[in-house]
Amino acid sequence: VAIDDESKTCWAGDASKPHYMPERWVWPRDFHAQVVRNLKEAGAKLIAFDVVFSESSKRDPQQDEIFAQAVKEAGNVVMAERHVPKAGGAIKTETLIPGLLAAALDKGHIGASHTEDGELRELLPLYYDSSGGLDPDKPNLDVAVLRQLLFGKAVKPVVDFKNLKIHLGDRDIPIDANGMVEINYAAPPQTEVLTFPYHAVYYKQMDMSVFKDRVVYIGSTSEILHDNHSTPFATGDVKMPGVEAHVHMLDTVLSQQY
């Protein structure tokens, strides 16, 4: 589900939109609540947000409660957090506001790391602890989704650096010497991953049955939000939205086609 230019344009020109709908990208949290309800009603297996909700809504804090309640009632929402390295080896964690933290099924970190050629080829499956090792309590968003698909939150990743693997239940996720997982992209950007505008899901202006029994990622595809990346499959100026890269990462670890 794409937080995209089409949805922004649609709402900007919609005279019937709620009076509090902004002209920019910070959308009211009750919009997200409605999308979660619609996806749950459509039978989505899991809903994963490639968006960090680390601050309370300044517009109307009650919207946070509405959003958290929708997430809790759905019972299948995996949320995102971000870890930011600071001077001296410290790590700042931008995690969920308390209501969403309590309501989410699971959470995982997001953040891209490019190789020397400027391309997004790999992702960090577990973030680092204070000593520089991989922290089993800090899975990335896609590992958290995989865990919920197969095992549940009680199953923790086990790091096996000797054999360059992360054990998750009966699954082995191969890593390189830096702890990274290479993404086995299934297709070029914006070609094979089913993508629908956010506003179409919000208003149910589409065949919602397409979401039944599927994992649904929600994230930005707009260039304005600076989360589009060059990848080995990119052609010309076409870049891959970060949320789509997460879909390919999930496909890699779920299919075990490394």
PDB file of N, CA and C in Angstrom, residues 58-125:
ATOM      1  N   LYS A  58       0.831  15.887  17.123  1.00  0.00           N
ATOM      2  CA  LYS A  58       0.698  17.256  17.636  1.00  0.00           C
ATOM      3  C   LYS A  58      -0.645  17.856  17.261  1.00  0.00           C
ATOM      4  N   ARG A  59      -1.227  17.345  16.211  1.00  0.00           N
ATOM      5  CA  ARG A  59      -2.502  17.885  15.741  1.00  0.00           C
ATOM      6  C   ARG A  59      -3.639  17.521  16.689  1.00  0.00           C
ATOM      7  N   ASP A  60      -3.681  16.255  17.088  1.00  0.00           N
ATOM      8  CA  ASP A  60      -4.760  15.786  17.960  1.00  0.00           C
ATOM      9  C   ASP A  60      -4.327  14.471  18.598  1.00  0.00           C
ATOM     10  N   PRO A  61      -3.841  14.503  19.836  1.00  0.00           N
ATOM     11  CA  PRO A  61      -3.362  13.275  20.486  1.00  0.00           C
ATOM     12  C   PRO A  61      -4.402  12.161  20.540  1.00  0.00           C
ATOM     13  N   GLN A  62      -5.681  12.497  20.461  1.00  0.00           N
ATOM     14  CA  GLN A  62      -6.708  11.465  20.487  1.00  0.00           C
ATOM     15  C   GLN A  62      -6.599  10.547  19.278  1.00  0.00           C
ATOM     16  N   GLN A  63      -6.043  11.072  18.186  1.00  0.00           N
ATOM     17  CA  GLN A  63      -5.871  10.241  16.997  1.00  0.00           C
ATOM     18  C   GLN A  63      -4.895   9.097  17.259  1.00  0.00           C
ATOM     19  N   ASP A  64      -3.927   9.315  18.150  1.00  0.00           N
ATOM     20  CA  ASP A  64      -3.018   8.236  18.519  1.00  0.00           C
ATOM     21  C   ASP A  64      -3.785   7.093  19.179  1.00  0.00           C
ATOM     22  N   GLU A  65      -4.743   7.445  20.013  1.00  0.00           N
ATOM     23  CA  GLU A  65      -5.545   6.431  20.696  1.00  0.00           C
ATOM     24  C   GLU A  65      -6.406   5.663  19.698  1.00  0.00           C
ATOM     25  N   ILE A  66      -6.960   6.375  18.736  1.00  0.00           N
ATOM     26  CA  ILE A  66      -7.786   5.733  17.710  1.00  0.00           C
ATOM     27  C   ILE A  66      -6.938   4.752  16.891  1.00  0.00           C
ATOM     28  N   PHE A  67      -5.748   5.196  16.529  1.00  0.00           N
ATOM     29  CA  PHE A  67      -4.834   4.353  15.748  1.00  0.00           C
ATOM     30  C   PHE A  67      -4.428   3.125  16.557  1.00  0.00           C
ATOM     31  N   ALA A  68      -4.035   3.335  17.805  1.00  0.00           N
ATOM     32  CA  ALA A  68      -3.603   2.227  18.660  1.00  0.00           C
ATOM     33  C   ALA A  68      -4.727   1.223  18.873  1.00  0.00           C
ATOM     34  N   GLN A  69      -5.949   1.707  19.015  1.00  0.00           N
ATOM     35  CA  GLN A  69      -7.075   0.804  19.215  1.00  0.00           C
ATOM     36  C   GLN A  69      -7.320  -0.047  17.973  1.00  0.00           C
ATOM     37  N   ALA A  70      -7.194   0.566  16.798  1.00  0.00           N
ATOM     38  CA  ALA A  70      -7.369  -0.189  15.550  1.00  0.00           C
ATOM     39  C   ALA A  70      -6.285  -1.254  15.407  1.00  0.00           C
ATOM     40  N   VAL A  71      -5.046  -0.914  15.777  1.00  0.00           N
ATOM     41  CA  VAL A  71      -3.940  -1.869  15.714  1.00  0.00           C
ATOM     42  C   VAL A  71      -4.179  -3.022  16.688  1.00  0.00           C
ATOM     43  N   LYS A  72      -4.621  -2.688  17.884  1.00  0.00           N
ATOM     44  CA  LYS A  72      -4.891  -3.719  18.888  1.00  0.00           C
ATOM     45  C   LYS A  72      -6.010  -4.647  18.437  1.00  0.00           C
ATOM     46  N   GLU A  73      -7.084  -4.090  17.913  1.00  0.00           N
ATOM     47  CA  GLU A  73      -8.218  -4.905  17.482  1.00  0.00           C
ATOM     48  C   GLU A  73      -7.853  -5.783  16.291  1.00  0.00           C
ATOM     49  N   ALA A  74      -7.017  -5.269  15.403  1.00  0.00           N
ATOM     50  CA  ALA A  74      -6.604  -6.064  14.239  1.00  0.00           C
ATOM     51  C   ALA A  74      -5.755  -7.254  14.690  1.00  0.00           C
ATOM     52  N   GLY A  75      -4.844  -7.014  15.620  1.00  0.00           N
ATOM     53  CA  GLY A  75      -4.034  -8.099  16.168  1.00  0.00           C
ATOM     54  C   GLY A  75      -3.009  -8.686  15.219  1.00  0.00           C
ATOM     55  N   ASN A  76      -2.768  -8.018  14.088  1.00  0.00           N
ATOM     56  CA  ASN A  76      -1.842  -8.588  13.101  1.00  0.00           C
ATOM     57  C   ASN A  76      -0.914  -7.534  12.506  1.00  0.00           C
ATOM     58  N   VAL A  77      -0.632  -6.486  13.287  1.00  0.00           N
ATOM     59  CA  VAL A  77       0.148  -5.365  12.768  1.00  0.00           C
ATOM     60  C   VAL A  77       1.565  -5.378  13.336  1.00  0.00           C
ATOM     61  N   VAL A  78       2.542  -5.366  12.444  1.00  0.00           N
ATOM     62  CA  VAL A  78       3.951  -5.270  12.806  1.00  0.00           C
ATOM     63  C   VAL A  78       4.403  -3.840  12.518  1.00  0.00           C
ATOM     64  N   MET A  79       4.959  -3.187  13.523  1.00  0.00           N
ATOM     65  CA  MET A  79       5.333  -1.782  13.400  1.00  0.00           C
ATOM     66  C   MET A  79       6.851  -1.640  13.277  1.00  0.00           C
ATOM     67  N   ALA A  80       7.277  -0.425  12.943  1.00  0.00           N
ATOM     68  CA  ALA A  80       8.696  -0.157  12.704  1.00  0.00           C
ATOM     69  C   ALA A  80       9.276   0.765  13.767  1.00  0.00           C
ATOM     70  N   GLU A  81      10.574   0.577  14.008  1.00  0.00           N
ATOM     71  CA  GLU A  81      11.336   1.513  14.813  1.00  0.00           C
ATOM     72  C   GLU A  81      12.661   1.756  14.100  1.00  0.00           C
ATOM     73  N   ARG A  82      13.405   2.755  14.588  1.00  0.00           N
ATOM     74  CA  ARG A  82      14.669   3.101  13.929  1.00  0.00           C
ATOM     75  C   ARG A  82      15.761   3.239  14.988  1.00  0.00           C
ATOM     76  N   HIS A  83      16.933   2.666  14.699  1.00  0.00           N
ATOM     77  CA  HIS A  83      18.090   2.793  15.585  1.00  0.00           C
ATOM     78  C   HIS A  83      19.106   3.714  14.906  1.00  0.00           C
ATOM     79  N   VAL A  84      19.524   4.732  15.625  1.00  0.00           N
ATOM     80  CA  VAL A  84      20.428   5.732  15.053  1.00  0.00           C
ATOM     81  C   VAL A  84      21.743   5.721  15.824  1.00  0.00           C
ATOM     82  N   PRO A  85      22.863   5.395  15.161  1.00  0.00           N
ATOM     83  CA  PRO A  85      24.157   5.396  15.854  1.00  0.00           C
ATOM     84  C   PRO A  85      24.574   6.813  16.231  1.00  0.00           C
ATOM     85  N   LYS A  86      25.118   6.960  17.432  1.00  0.00           N
ATOM     86  CA  LYS A  86      25.580   8.255  17.920  1.00  0.00           C
ATOM     87  C   LYS A  86      27.072   8.171  18.238  1.00  0.00           C
ATOM     88  N   ALA A  87      27.646   9.293  18.570  1.00  0.00           N
ATOM     89  CA  ALA A  87      29.069   9.343  18.882  1.00  0.00           C
ATOM     90  C   ALA A  87      29.390   8.455  20.086  1.00  0.00           C
ATOM     91  N   GLY A  88      30.565   7.845  20.043  1.00  0.00           N
ATOM     92  CA  GLY A  88      31.004   7.023  21.158  1.00  0.00           C
ATOM     93  C   GLY A  88      30.385   5.644  21.206  1.00  0.00           C
ATOM     94  N   GLY A  89      29.733   5.235  20.128  1.00  0.00           N
ATOM     95  CA  GLY A  89      29.138   3.908  20.077  1.00  0.00           C
ATOM     96  C   GLY A  89      27.739   3.814  20.647  1.00  0.00           C
ATOM     97  N   ALA A  90      27.199   4.943  21.104  1.00  0.00           N
ATOM     98  CA  ALA A  90      25.838   4.939  21.643  1.00  0.00           C
ATOM     99  C   ALA A  90      24.823   4.762  20.517  1.00  0.00           C
ATOM    100  N   ILE A  91      23.662   4.238  20.871  1.00  0.00           N
ATOM    101  CA  ILE A  91      22.593   4.014  19.901  1.00  0.00           C
ATOM    102  C   ILE A  91      21.316   4.689  20.404  1.00  0.00           C
ATOM    103  N   LYS A  92      20.754   5.558  19.585  1.00  0.00           N
ATOM    104  CA  LYS A  92      19.479   6.177  19.908  1.00  0.00           C
ATOM    105  C   LYS A  92      18.368   5.396  19.213  1.00  0.00           C
ATOM    106  N   THR A  93      17.402   4.967  19.976  1.00  0.00           N
ATOM    107  CA  THR A  93      16.296   4.202  19.401  1.00  0.00           C
ATOM    108  C   THR A  93      15.058   5.076  19.301  1.00  0.00           C
ATOM    109  N   GLU A  94      14.564   5.226  18.083  1.00  0.00           N
ATOM    110  CA  GLU A  94      13.300   5.929  17.852  1.00  0.00           C
ATOM    111  C   GLU A  94      12.226   4.854  17.764  1.00  0.00           C
ATOM    112  N   THR A  95      11.618   4.562  18.902  1.00  0.00           N
ATOM    113  CA  THR A  95      10.648   3.476  18.950  1.00  0.00           C
ATOM    114  C   THR A  95       9.227   4.035  18.955  1.00  0.00           C
ATOM    115  N   LEU A  96       8.269   3.169  19.097  1.00  0.00           N
ATOM    116  CA  LEU A  96       6.864   3.538  18.990  1.00  0.00           C
ATOM    117  C   LEU A  96       6.386   4.320  20.205  1.00  0.00           C
ATOM    118  N   ILE A  97       5.405   5.176  19.991  1.00  0.00           N
ATOM    119  CA  ILE A  97       4.740   5.805  21.119  1.00  0.00           C
ATOM    120  C   ILE A  97       4.076   4.699  21.948  1.00  0.00           C
ATOM    121  N   PRO A  98       3.900   4.910  23.257  1.00  0.00           N
ATOM    122  CA  PRO A  98       3.477   3.820  24.149  1.00  0.00           C
ATOM    123  C   PRO A  98       2.220   3.068  23.714  1.00  0.00           C
ATOM    124  N   GLY A  99       1.203   3.777  23.252  1.00  0.00           N
ATOM    125  CA  GLY A  99      -0.036   3.101  22.860  1.00  0.00           C
ATOM    126  C   GLY A  99       0.168   2.125  21.723  1.00  0.00           C
ATOM    127  N   LEU A 100       0.945   2.519  20.722  1.00  0.00           N
ATOM    128  CA  LEU A 100       1.219   1.633  19.587  1.00  0.00           C
ATOM    129  C   LEU A 100       2.164   0.508  19.977  1.00  0.00           C
ATOM    130  N   LEU A 101       3.104   0.805  20.865  1.00  0.00           N
ATOM    131  CA  LEU A 101       4.034  -0.223  21.323  1.00  0.00           C
ATOM    132  C   LEU A 101       3.282  -1.353  22.019  1.00  0.00           C
ATOM    133  N   ALA A 102       2.281  -0.974  22.810  1.00  0.00           N
ATOM    134  CA  ALA A 102       1.488  -1.977  23.528  1.00  0.00           C
ATOM    135  C   ALA A 102       0.546  -2.727  22.599  1.00  0.00           C
ATOM    136  N   ALA A 103       0.105  -2.071  21.525  1.00  0.00           N
ATOM    137  CA  ALA A 103      -0.911  -2.659  20.649  1.00  0.00           C
ATOM    138  C   ALA A 103      -0.332  -3.533  19.541  1.00  0.00           C
ATOM    139  N   ALA A 104       0.907  -3.252  19.135  1.00  0.00           N
ATOM    140  CA  ALA A 104       1.495  -3.952  17.982  1.00  0.00           C
ATOM    141  C   ALA A 104       1.746  -5.426  18.280  1.00  0.00           C
ATOM    142  N   LEU A 105       1.595  -6.245  17.265  1.00  0.00           N
ATOM    143  CA  LEU A 105       1.900  -7.672  17.375  1.00  0.00           C
ATOM    144  C   LEU A 105       3.400  -7.891  17.528  1.00  0.00           C
ATOM    145  N   ASP A 106       4.182  -7.076  16.830  1.00  0.00           N
ATOM    146  CA  ASP A 106       5.632  -7.194  16.852  1.00  0.00           C
ATOM    147  C   ASP A 106       6.189  -5.882  16.309  1.00  0.00           C
ATOM    148  N   LYS A 107       7.510  -5.730  16.390  1.00  0.00           N
ATOM    149  CA  LYS A 107       8.145  -4.549  15.824  1.00  0.00           C
ATOM    150  C   LYS A 107       9.521  -4.917  15.311  1.00  0.00           C
ATOM    151  N   GLY A 108       9.993  -4.139  14.348  1.00  0.00           N
ATOM    152  CA  GLY A 108      11.312  -4.387  13.791  1.00  0.00           C
ATOM    153  C   GLY A 108      11.918  -3.098  13.271  1.00  0.00           C
ATOM    154  N   HIS A 109      13.236  -3.063  13.168  1.00  0.00           N
ATOM    155  CA  HIS A 109      13.893  -1.819  12.755  1.00  0.00           C
ATOM    156  C   HIS A 109      13.911  -1.690  11.239  1.00  0.00           C
ATOM    157  N   ILE A 110      13.972  -0.447  10.790  1.00  0.00           N
ATOM    158  CA  ILE A 110      14.099  -0.140   9.372  1.00  0.00           C
ATOM    159  C   ILE A 110      15.303   0.771   9.187  1.00  0.00           C
ATOM    160  N   GLY A 111      15.810   0.815   7.983  1.00  0.00           N
ATOM    161  CA  GLY A 111      16.972   1.640   7.683  1.00  0.00           C
ATOM    162  C   GLY A 111      17.817   0.971   6.621  1.00  0.00           C
ATOM    163  N   ALA A 112      18.176   1.738   5.586  1.00  0.00           N
ATOM    164  CA  ALA A 112      18.926   1.189   4.459  1.00  0.00           C
ATOM    165  C   ALA A 112      20.416   1.463   4.620  1.00  0.00           C
ATOM    166  N   SER A 113      21.216   0.526   4.146  1.00  0.00           N
ATOM    167  CA  SER A 113      22.673   0.672   4.147  1.00  0.00           C
ATOM    168  C   SER A 113      23.173   0.341   2.745  1.00  0.00           C
ATOM    169  N   HIS A 114      23.756   1.319   2.075  1.00  0.00           N
ATOM    170  CA  HIS A 114      24.174   1.132   0.694  1.00  0.00           C
ATOM    171  C   HIS A 114      25.621   0.657   0.613  1.00  0.00           C
ATOM    172  N   THR A 115      25.913  -0.133  -0.415  1.00  0.00           N
ATOM    173  CA  THR A 115      27.280  -0.575  -0.660  1.00  0.00           C
ATOM    174  C   THR A 115      28.065   0.554  -1.326  1.00  0.00           C
ATOM    175  N   GLU A 116      29.344   0.327  -1.579  1.00  0.00           N
ATOM    176  CA  GLU A 116      30.209   1.384  -2.090  1.00  0.00           C
ATOM    177  C   GLU A 116      29.743   1.935  -3.439  1.00  0.00           C
ATOM    178  N   ASP A 117      29.034   1.125  -4.203  1.00  0.00           N
ATOM    179  CA  ASP A 117      28.551   1.593  -5.504  1.00  0.00           C
ATOM    180  C   ASP A 117      27.247   2.370  -5.393  1.00  0.00           C
ATOM    181  N   GLY A 118      26.776   2.597  -4.146  1.00  0.00           N
ATOM    182  CA  GLY A 118      25.574   3.392  -3.935  1.00  0.00           C
ATOM    183  C   GLY A 118      24.281   2.625  -4.092  1.00  0.00           C
ATOM    184  N   GLU A 119      24.366   1.296  -4.174  1.00  0.00           N
ATOM    185  CA  GLU A 119      23.155   0.502  -4.384  1.00  0.00           C
ATOM    186  C   GLU A 119      22.720  -0.200  -3.094  1.00  0.00           C
ATOM    187  N   LEU A 120      21.426  -0.442  -3.016  1.00  0.00           N
ATOM    188  CA  LEU A 120      20.868  -1.171  -1.884  1.00  0.00           C
ATOM    189  C   LEU A 120      20.883  -2.654  -2.234  1.00  0.00           C
ATOM    190  N   ARG A 121      21.877  -3.363  -1.712  1.00  0.00           N
ATOM    191  CA  ARG A 121      22.046  -4.773  -2.024  1.00  0.00           C
ATOM    192  C   ARG A 121      21.741  -5.681  -0.835  1.00  0.00           C
ATOM    193  N   GLU A 122      21.740  -5.131   0.366  1.00  0.00           N
ATOM    194  CA  GLU A 122      21.622  -5.952   1.568  1.00  0.00           C
ATOM    195  C   GLU A 122      20.956  -5.160   2.685  1.00  0.00           C
ATOM    196  N   LEU A 123      20.449  -5.895   3.658  1.00  0.00           N
ATOM    197  CA  LEU A 123      19.852  -5.290   4.840  1.00  0.00           C
ATOM    198  C   LEU A 123      20.376  -5.991   6.082  1.00  0.00           C
ATOM    199  N   LEU A 124      20.320  -5.281   7.181  1.00  0.00           N
ATOM    200  CA  LEU A 124      20.798  -5.808   8.454  1.00  0.00           C
ATOM    201  C   LEU A 124      19.644  -6.520   9.149  1.00  0.00           C
ATOM    202  N   PRO A 125      19.712  -7.841   9.314  1.00  0.00           N
ATOM    203  CA  PRO A 125      18.577  -8.578   9.882  1.00  0.00           C
ATOM    204  C   PRO A 125      18.370  -8.340  11.378  1.00  0.00           C
TER     205      PRO A 125
END
